[in-house]
Short mmCIF file of C-alpha atoms and ligand atoms in Angstrom, two decimals:
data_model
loop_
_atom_site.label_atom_id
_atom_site.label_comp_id
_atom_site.label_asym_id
_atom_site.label_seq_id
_atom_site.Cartn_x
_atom_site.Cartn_y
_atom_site.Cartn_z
CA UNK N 1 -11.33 8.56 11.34
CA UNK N 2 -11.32 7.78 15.26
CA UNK N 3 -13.66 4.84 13.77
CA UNK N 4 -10.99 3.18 11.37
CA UNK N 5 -8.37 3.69 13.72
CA UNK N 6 -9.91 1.87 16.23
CA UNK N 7 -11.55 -0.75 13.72
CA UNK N 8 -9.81 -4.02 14.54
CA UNK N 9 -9.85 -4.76 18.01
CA UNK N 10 -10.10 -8.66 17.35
CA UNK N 11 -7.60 -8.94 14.16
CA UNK N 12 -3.76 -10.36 14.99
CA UNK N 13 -1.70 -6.84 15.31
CA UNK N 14 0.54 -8.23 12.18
CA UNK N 15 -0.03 -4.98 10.25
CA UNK N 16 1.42 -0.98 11.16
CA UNK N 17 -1.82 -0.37 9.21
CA UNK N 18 -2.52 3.05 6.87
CA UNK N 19 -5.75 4.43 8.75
CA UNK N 20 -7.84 3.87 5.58
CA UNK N 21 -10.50 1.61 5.53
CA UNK N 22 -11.48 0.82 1.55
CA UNK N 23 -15.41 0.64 0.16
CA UNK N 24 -15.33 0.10 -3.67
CA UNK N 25 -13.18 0.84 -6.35
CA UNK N 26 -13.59 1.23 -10.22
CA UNK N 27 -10.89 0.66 -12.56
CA UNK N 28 -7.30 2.12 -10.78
CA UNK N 29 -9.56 4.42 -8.57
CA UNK N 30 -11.06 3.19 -5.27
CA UNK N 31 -12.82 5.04 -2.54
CA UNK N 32 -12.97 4.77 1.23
CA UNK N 33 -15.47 4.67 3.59
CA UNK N 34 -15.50 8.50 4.07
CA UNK N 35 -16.46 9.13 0.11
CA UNK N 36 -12.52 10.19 -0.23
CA UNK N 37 -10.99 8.82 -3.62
CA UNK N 38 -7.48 7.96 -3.91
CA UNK N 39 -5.52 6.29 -6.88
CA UNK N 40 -4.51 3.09 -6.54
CA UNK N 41 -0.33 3.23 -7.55
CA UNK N 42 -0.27 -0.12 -5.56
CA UNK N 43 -3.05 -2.39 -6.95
CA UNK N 44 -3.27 -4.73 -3.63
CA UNK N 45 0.59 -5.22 -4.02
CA UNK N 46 0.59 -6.37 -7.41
CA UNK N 47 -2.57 -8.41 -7.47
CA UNK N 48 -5.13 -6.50 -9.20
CA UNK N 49 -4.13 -7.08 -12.29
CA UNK N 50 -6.96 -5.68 -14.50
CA UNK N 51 -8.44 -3.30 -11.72
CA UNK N 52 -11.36 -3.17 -9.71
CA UNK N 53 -14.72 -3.87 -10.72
CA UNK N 54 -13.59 -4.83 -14.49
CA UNK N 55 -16.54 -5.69 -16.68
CA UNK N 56 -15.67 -8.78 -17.80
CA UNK N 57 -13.72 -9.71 -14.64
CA UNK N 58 -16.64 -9.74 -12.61
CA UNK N 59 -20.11 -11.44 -14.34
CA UNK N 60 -17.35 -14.00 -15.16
CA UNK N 61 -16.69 -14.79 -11.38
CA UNK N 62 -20.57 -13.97 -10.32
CA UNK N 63 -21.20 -16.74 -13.39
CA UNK N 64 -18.61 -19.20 -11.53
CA UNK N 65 -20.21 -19.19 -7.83
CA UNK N 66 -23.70 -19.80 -9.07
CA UNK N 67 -21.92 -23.12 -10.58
CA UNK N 68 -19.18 -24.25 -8.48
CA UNK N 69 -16.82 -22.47 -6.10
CA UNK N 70 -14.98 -25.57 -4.46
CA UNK N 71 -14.92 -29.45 -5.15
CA UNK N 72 -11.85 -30.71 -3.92
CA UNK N 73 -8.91 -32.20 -5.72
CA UNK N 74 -10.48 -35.36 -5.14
CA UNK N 75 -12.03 -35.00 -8.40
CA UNK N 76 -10.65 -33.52 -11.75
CA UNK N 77 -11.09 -29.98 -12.21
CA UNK N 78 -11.51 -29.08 -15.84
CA UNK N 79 -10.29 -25.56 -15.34
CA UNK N 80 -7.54 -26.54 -13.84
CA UNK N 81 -6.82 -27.83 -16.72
CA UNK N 82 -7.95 -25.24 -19.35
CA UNK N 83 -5.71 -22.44 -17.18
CA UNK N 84 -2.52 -25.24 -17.20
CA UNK N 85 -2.48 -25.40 -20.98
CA UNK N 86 -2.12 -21.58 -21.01
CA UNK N 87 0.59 -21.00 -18.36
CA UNK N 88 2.28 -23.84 -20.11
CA UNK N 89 1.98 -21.90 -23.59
CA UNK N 90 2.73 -18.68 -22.19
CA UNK N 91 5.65 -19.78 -20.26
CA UNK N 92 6.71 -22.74 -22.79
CA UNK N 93 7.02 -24.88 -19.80
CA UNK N 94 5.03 -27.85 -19.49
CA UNK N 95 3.02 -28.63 -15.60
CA UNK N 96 1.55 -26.99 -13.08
CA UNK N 97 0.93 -27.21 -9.26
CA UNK N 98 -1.80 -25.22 -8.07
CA UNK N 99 -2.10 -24.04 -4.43
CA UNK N 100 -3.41 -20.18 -2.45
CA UNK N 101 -0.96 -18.07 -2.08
CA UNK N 102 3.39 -17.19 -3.01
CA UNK N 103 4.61 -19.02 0.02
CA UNK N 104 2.87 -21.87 -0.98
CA UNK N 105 4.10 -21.52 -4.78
CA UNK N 106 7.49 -21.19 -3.43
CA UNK N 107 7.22 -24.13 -0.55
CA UNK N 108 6.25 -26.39 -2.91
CA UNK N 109 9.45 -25.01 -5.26
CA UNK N 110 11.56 -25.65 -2.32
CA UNK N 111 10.08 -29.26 -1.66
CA UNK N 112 10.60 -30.04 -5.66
CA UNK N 113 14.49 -29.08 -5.26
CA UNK N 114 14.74 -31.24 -2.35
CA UNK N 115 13.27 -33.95 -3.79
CA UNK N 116 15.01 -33.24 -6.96
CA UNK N 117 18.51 -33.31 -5.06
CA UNK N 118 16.91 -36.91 -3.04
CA UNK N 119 15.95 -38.30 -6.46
CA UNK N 120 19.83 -38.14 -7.14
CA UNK N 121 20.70 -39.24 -4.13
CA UNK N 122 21.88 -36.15 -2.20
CA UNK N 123 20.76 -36.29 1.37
CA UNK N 124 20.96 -33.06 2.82
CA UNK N 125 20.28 -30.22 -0.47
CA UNK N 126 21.05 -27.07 -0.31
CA UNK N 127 19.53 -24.14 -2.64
CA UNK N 128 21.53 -20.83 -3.37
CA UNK N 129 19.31 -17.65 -2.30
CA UNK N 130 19.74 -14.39 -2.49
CA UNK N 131 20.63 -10.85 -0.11
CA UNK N 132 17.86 -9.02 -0.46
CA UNK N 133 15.30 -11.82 -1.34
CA UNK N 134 11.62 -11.73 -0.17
CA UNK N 135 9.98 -15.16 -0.65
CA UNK N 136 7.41 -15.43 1.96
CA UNK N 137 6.45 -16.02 5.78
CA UNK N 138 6.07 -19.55 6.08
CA UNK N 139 9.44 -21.34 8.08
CA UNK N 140 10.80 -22.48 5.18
CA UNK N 141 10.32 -19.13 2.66
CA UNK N 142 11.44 -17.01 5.50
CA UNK N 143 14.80 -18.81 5.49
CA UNK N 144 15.09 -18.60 2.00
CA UNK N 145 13.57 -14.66 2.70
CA UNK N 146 17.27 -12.35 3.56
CA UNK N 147 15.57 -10.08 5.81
CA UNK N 148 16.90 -10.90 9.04
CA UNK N 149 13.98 -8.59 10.45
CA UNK N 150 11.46 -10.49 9.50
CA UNK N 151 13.14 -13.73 10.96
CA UNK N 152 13.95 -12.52 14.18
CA UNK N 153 11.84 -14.31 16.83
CA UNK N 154 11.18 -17.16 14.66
CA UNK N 155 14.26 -19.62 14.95
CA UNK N 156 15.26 -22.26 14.43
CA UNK N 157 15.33 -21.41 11.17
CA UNK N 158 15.07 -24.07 8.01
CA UNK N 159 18.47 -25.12 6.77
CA UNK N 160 19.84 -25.85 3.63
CA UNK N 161 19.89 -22.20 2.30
CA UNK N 162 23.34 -20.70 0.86
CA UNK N 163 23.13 -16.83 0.18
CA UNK N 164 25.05 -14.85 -2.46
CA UNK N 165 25.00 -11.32 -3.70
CA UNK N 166 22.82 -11.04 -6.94
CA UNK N 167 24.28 -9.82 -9.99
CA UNK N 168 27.80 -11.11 -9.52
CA UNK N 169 28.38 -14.19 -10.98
CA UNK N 170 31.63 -14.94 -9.42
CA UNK N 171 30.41 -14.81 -5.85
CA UNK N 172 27.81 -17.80 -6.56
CA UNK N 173 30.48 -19.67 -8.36
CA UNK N 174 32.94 -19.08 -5.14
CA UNK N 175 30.14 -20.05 -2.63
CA UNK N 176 28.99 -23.07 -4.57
CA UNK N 177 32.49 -24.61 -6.01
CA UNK N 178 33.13 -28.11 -4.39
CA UNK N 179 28.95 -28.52 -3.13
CA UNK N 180 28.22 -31.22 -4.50
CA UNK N 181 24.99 -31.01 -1.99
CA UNK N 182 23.60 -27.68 -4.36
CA UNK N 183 20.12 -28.88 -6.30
CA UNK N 184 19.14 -25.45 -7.35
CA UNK N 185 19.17 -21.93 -7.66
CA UNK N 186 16.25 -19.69 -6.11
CA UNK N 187 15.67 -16.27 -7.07
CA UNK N 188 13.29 -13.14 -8.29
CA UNK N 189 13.69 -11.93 -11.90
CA UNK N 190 13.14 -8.46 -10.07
CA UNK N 191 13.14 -8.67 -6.47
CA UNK N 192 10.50 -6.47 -4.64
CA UNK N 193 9.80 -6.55 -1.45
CA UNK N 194 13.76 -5.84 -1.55
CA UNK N 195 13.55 -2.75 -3.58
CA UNK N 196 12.89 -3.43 -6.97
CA UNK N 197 15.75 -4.78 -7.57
CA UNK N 198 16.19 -6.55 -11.36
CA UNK N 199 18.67 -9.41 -11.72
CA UNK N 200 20.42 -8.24 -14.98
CA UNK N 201 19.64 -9.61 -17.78
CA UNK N 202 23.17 -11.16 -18.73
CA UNK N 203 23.50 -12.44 -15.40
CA UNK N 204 20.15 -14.57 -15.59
CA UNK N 205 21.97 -16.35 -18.89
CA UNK N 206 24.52 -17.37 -16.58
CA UNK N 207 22.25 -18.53 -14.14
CA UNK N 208 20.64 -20.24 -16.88
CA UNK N 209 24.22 -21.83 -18.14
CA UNK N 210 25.51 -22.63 -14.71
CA UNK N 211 22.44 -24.29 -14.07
CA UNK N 212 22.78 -26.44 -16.85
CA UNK N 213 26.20 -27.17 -16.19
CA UNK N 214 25.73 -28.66 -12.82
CA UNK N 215 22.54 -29.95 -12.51
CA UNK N 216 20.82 -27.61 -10.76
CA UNK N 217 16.66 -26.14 -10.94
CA UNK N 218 16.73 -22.52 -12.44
CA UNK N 219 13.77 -21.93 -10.10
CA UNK N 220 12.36 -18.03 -10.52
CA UNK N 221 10.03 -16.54 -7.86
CA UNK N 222 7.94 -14.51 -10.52
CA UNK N 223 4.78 -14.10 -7.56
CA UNK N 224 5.60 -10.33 -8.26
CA UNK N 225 7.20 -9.50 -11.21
CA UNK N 226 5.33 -11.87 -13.67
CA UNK N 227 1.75 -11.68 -14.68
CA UNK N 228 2.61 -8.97 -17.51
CA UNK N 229 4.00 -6.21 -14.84
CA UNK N 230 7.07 -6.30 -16.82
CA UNK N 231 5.77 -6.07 -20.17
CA UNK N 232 6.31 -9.83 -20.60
CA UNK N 233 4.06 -12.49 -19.32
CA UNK N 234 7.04 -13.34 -16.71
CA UNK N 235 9.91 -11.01 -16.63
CA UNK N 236 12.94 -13.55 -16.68
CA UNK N 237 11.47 -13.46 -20.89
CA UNK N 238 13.54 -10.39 -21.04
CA UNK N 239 16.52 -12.57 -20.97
CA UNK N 240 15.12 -15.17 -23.01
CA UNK N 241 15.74 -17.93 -20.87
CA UNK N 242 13.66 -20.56 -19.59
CA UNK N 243 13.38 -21.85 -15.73
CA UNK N 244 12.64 -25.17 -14.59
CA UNK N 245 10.27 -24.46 -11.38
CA UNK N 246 8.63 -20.58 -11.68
CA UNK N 247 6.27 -19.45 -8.51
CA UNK N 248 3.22 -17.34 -9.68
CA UNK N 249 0.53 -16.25 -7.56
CA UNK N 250 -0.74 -12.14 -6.53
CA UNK N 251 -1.78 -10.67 -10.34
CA UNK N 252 -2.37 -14.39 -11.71
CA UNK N 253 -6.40 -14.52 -9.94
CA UNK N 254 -7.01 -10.79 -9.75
CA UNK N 255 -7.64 -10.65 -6.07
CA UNK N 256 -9.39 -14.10 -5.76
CA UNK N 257 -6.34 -16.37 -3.73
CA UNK N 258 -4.46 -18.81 -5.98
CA UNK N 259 -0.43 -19.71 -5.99
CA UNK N 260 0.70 -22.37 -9.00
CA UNK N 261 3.91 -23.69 -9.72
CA UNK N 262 4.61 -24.10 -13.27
CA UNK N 263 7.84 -26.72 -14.00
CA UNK N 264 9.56 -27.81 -17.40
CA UNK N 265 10.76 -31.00 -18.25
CA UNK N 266 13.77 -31.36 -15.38
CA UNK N 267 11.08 -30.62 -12.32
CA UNK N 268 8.00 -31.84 -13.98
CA UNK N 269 7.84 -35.43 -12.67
CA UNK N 270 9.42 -34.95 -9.55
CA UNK N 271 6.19 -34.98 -7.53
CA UNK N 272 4.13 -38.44 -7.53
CA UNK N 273 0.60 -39.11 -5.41
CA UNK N 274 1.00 -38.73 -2.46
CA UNK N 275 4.02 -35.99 -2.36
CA UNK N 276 2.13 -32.71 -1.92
CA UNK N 277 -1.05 -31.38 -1.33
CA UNK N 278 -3.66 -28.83 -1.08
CA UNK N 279 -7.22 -29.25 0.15
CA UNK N 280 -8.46 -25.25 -1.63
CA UNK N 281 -5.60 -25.27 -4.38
CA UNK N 282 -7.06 -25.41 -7.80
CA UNK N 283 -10.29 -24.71 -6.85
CA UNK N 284 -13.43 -23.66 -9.83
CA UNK N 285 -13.36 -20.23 -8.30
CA UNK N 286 -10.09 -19.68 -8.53
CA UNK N 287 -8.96 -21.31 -11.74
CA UNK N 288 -12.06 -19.21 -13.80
CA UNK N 289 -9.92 -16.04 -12.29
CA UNK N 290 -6.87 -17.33 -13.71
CA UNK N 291 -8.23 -18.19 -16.90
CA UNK N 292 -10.79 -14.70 -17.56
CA UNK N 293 -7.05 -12.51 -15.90
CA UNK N 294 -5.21 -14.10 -18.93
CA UNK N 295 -8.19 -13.61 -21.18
CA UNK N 296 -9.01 -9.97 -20.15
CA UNK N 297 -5.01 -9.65 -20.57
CA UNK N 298 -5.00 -10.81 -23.83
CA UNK N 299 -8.03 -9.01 -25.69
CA UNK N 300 -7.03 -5.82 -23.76
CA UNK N 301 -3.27 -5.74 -24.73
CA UNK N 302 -2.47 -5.29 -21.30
CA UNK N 303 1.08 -6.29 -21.50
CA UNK N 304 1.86 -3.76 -24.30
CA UNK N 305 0.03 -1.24 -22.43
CA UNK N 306 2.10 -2.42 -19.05
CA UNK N 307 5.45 -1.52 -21.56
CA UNK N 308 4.21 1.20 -23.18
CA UNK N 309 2.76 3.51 -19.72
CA UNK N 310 5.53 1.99 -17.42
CA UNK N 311 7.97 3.58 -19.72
CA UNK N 312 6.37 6.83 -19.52
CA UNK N 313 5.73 6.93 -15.56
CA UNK N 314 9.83 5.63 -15.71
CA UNK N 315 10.86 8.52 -17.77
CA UNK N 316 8.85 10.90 -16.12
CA UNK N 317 10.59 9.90 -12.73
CA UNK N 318 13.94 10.05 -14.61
CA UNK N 319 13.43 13.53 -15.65
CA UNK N 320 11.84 15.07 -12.40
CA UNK N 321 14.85 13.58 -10.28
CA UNK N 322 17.20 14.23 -12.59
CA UNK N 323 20.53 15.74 -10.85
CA UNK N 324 18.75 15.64 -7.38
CA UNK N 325 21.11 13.81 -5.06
CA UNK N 326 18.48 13.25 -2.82
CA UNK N 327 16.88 10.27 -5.50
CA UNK N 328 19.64 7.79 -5.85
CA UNK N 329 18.03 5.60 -8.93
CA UNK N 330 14.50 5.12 -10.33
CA UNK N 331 14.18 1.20 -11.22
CA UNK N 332 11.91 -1.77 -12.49
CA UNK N 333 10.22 -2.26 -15.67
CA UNK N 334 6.70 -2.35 -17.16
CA UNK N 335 4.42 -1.63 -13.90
CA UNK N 336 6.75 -2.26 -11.49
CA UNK N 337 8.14 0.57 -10.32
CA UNK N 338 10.73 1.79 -7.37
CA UNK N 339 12.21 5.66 -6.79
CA UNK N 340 15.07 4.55 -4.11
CA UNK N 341 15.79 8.17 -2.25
CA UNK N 342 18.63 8.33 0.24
CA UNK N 343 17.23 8.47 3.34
CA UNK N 344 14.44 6.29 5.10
CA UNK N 345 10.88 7.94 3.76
CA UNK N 346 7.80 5.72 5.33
CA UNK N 347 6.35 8.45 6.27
CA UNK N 348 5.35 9.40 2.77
CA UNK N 349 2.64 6.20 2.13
CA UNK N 350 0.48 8.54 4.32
CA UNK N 351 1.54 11.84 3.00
CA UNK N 352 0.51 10.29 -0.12
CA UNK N 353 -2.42 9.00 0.40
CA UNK N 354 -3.86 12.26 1.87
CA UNK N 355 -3.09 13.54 -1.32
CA UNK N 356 -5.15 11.12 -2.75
CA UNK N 357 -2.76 8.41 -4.36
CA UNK N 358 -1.67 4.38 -2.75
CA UNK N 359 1.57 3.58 -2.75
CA UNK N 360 4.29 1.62 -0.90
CA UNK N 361 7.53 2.14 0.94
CA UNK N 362 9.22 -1.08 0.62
CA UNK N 363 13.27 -1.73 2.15
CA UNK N 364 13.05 1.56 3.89
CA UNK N 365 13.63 3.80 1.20
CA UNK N 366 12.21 2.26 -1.87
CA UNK N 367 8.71 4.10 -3.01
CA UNK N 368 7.25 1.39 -5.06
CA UNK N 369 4.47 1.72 -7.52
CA UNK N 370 2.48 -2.10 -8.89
CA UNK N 371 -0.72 -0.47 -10.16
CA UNK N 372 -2.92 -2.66 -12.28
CA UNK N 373 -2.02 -3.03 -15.63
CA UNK N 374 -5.08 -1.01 -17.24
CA UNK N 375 -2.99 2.09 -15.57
CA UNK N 376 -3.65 4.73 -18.68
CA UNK N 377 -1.21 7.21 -19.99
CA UNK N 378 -3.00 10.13 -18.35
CA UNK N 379 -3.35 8.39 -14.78
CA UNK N 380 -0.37 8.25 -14.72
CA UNK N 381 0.84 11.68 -15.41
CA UNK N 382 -1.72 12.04 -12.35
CA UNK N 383 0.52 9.62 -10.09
CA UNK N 384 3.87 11.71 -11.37
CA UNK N 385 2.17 15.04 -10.56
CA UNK N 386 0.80 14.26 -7.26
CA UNK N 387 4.35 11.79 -6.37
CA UNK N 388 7.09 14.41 -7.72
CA UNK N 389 6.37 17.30 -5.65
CA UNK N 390 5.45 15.37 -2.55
CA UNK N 391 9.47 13.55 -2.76
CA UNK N 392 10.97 17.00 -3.69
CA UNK N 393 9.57 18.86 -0.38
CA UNK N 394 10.30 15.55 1.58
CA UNK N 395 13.59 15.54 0.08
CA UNK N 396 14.33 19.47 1.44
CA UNK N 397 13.29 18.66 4.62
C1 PLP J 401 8.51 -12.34 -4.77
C2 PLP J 401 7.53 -12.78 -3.74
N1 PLP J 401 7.48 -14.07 -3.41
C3 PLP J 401 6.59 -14.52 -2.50
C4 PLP J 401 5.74 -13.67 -1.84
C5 PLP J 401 4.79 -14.21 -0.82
O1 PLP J 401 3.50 -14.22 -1.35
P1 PLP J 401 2.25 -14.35 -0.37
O2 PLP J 401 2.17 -13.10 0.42
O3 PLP J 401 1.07 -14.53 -1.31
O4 PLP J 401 2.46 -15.55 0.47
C6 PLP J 401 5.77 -12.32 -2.15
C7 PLP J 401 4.88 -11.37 -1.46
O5 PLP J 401 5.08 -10.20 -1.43
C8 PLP J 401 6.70 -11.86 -3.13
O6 PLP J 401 6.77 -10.57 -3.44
#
């Protein structure tokens, strides 16, 4: 253990690290360098979508960097093509940006608002964000990101953000009435590094209305939430509306980096040559793990399966905290997951991983469960019977 602790003398200090270094996984299990198993409730924070090691995952990507791995978007990219036309089916939008990561998905959102609100002449655009939002580290996703924590020490900030409540219409409607300067609205479908927090479902038709009303981009961060975690290939389908700009990136390559922004008619053409750019965005390696994710997805029913065992992990949290005043709400959908207790509890990611099971503490006192979306019926009831008594005896102390 001394060993791990002690394991990154050279690496930026940007991480209070778990003392855990990981070997190899299989599936939701993975094992660390000491030969101790845990399983794997947080699935690289929402990334491994179809687990570790899958069998179909992986000859596919060993197959892809014997051929290619990177050409440069100098040059067409056939699979960037082939994994477009399926994001735009899925989504029933119609083009997509690629780049490496969610701050990049949402940076180039950002840009595509401003040069949406430009395009119309507006020269200083503003975009209505959210308390509690978590959009990413870069200058311009940490302003749009509410956590003044993570902004502290890194100001000026960008400008051109106007914050609101979620959930309550008639705040955003206050904020925004006579701003003629607004080009969009920018938010999560369920917001996580927040808490799990979903925007309700009758609220995101308003969005969707308002949006329409005024002339604004419905843009939706789904880097999180979408990718089948809900149930649904992106979770704003639950309200069965459409966005104009959506963010995807963690559980859309498996683990291999990729970001895309996917935009319907209104944001579609907004970019030219010349507006953005990317030199690894798009690139063979990473478009074959977008396109085998959505195939492995597909032939494996993995959003039913996301549906059908989130429901039961949900219900089995329901029922174990029932009438304990210690659990305020359990919350999410599908595979994403958050028990919000009422007081702080970070000290339970390593109570719980000595008991064998990854998780997350996420806005102090969230515990948050993403686990990949092959998560079966009975690993779950594993999560619930290691998770349940570990919050009960933290909850009586
Ligand atoms: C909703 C959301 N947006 C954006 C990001 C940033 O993604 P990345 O860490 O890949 O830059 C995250 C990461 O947690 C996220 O949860």
């Amino acid at each position: 253990m001394a060993l791990i602790e002690a394991a990154s003398p050279h690496v930026m200090n940007t991480y209070g690290r778990v003392p855990i270094a990981l070997s190899h996984g299989q599936g939701v299990r993975v094992w660390d360098v000491n030969g101790k198993r845990y399983l794997d409730g947080l699935g690289g924070i929402a990334v491994n979508t179809v687990g570790h090691n899958h069998p179909k995952l992986v000859p596919a990507l060993q197959d892809q960097v014997a051929k290619l791995i990177h050409t440069s978007n100098y040059y067409h990219v056939p699979l960037q093509e082939q994994l477009a036309a399926k994001l735009v089916a899925l989504s029933g939008m119609t083009n997509v940006f690629y780049c490496n990561s969610g701050l990049e998905a949402n940076e180039a959102a950002i840009k595509l608002a401003r040069k949406f609100g430009h395009d119309k002449g507006i020269e200083r655009p503003q975009i209505v964000v959210f308390d509690n939002a978590f959009h990413g580290r870069s200058l311009a996703t940490l302003s749009a990101t509410a956590n003044t924590k993570h902004q502290k020490g890194f100001g000026p900030l960008v400008e051109g953000f106007v914050r609101v409540p979620l959930n309550d219409i008639a705040s955003l409607e206050q904020a925004t009435a006579n701003n003629p300067d607004i080009v969009a609205v920018f938010f999560e479908a369920i917001q996580g590094e927040g808490g799990v927090n979903p925007a309700r479902i009758e609220y995101m038709r308003e969005l969707r209305a308002l949006c329409d009303r005024r002339d604004w981009l419905m843009m939706i961060d789904e880097v999180q939430c979408g990718m089948g975690r809900t149930g649904k290939w992106f979770a704003h389908q639950w309200a069965g509306i459409v966005p104009d700009v959506m963010p995807l990136a963690k559980g859309l390559g498996s683990g291999v980096p990729i970001g895309a922004v996917i935009a319907g008619p209104k944001a579609a053409n907004i970019f030219q040559p010349g507006n953005h750019g990317t030199t690894f965005g798009g690139n063979p390696l990473a478009m074959r793990a977008g396109v085998e994710t959505i195939r492995i997805m597909e032939e494996d029913g993995l959003l039913q399966n996301a549906e059908r065992v989130g429901a039961h992990l949900k219900t089995a949290f329901e029922k174990a905290f029932a009438g304990n005043p210690g659990v305020k709400e359990v919350r999410g959908q599908g595979l994403m997951l958050g028990i919000e207790l009422a007081k702080p509890c970070g000290v339970l990611v390593q109570r719980a991983a000595d008991a064998g099971l990854l998780l997350s503490v996420t806005a102090d006192s969230v515990v948050r469960m993403v686990p990949a979306l092959i998560l079966t019926q009975a690993e779950a009831d594993e999560i619930v019977a290691i998770l349940v008594p570990l919050i009960q005896a933290f909850l009586a102390e």
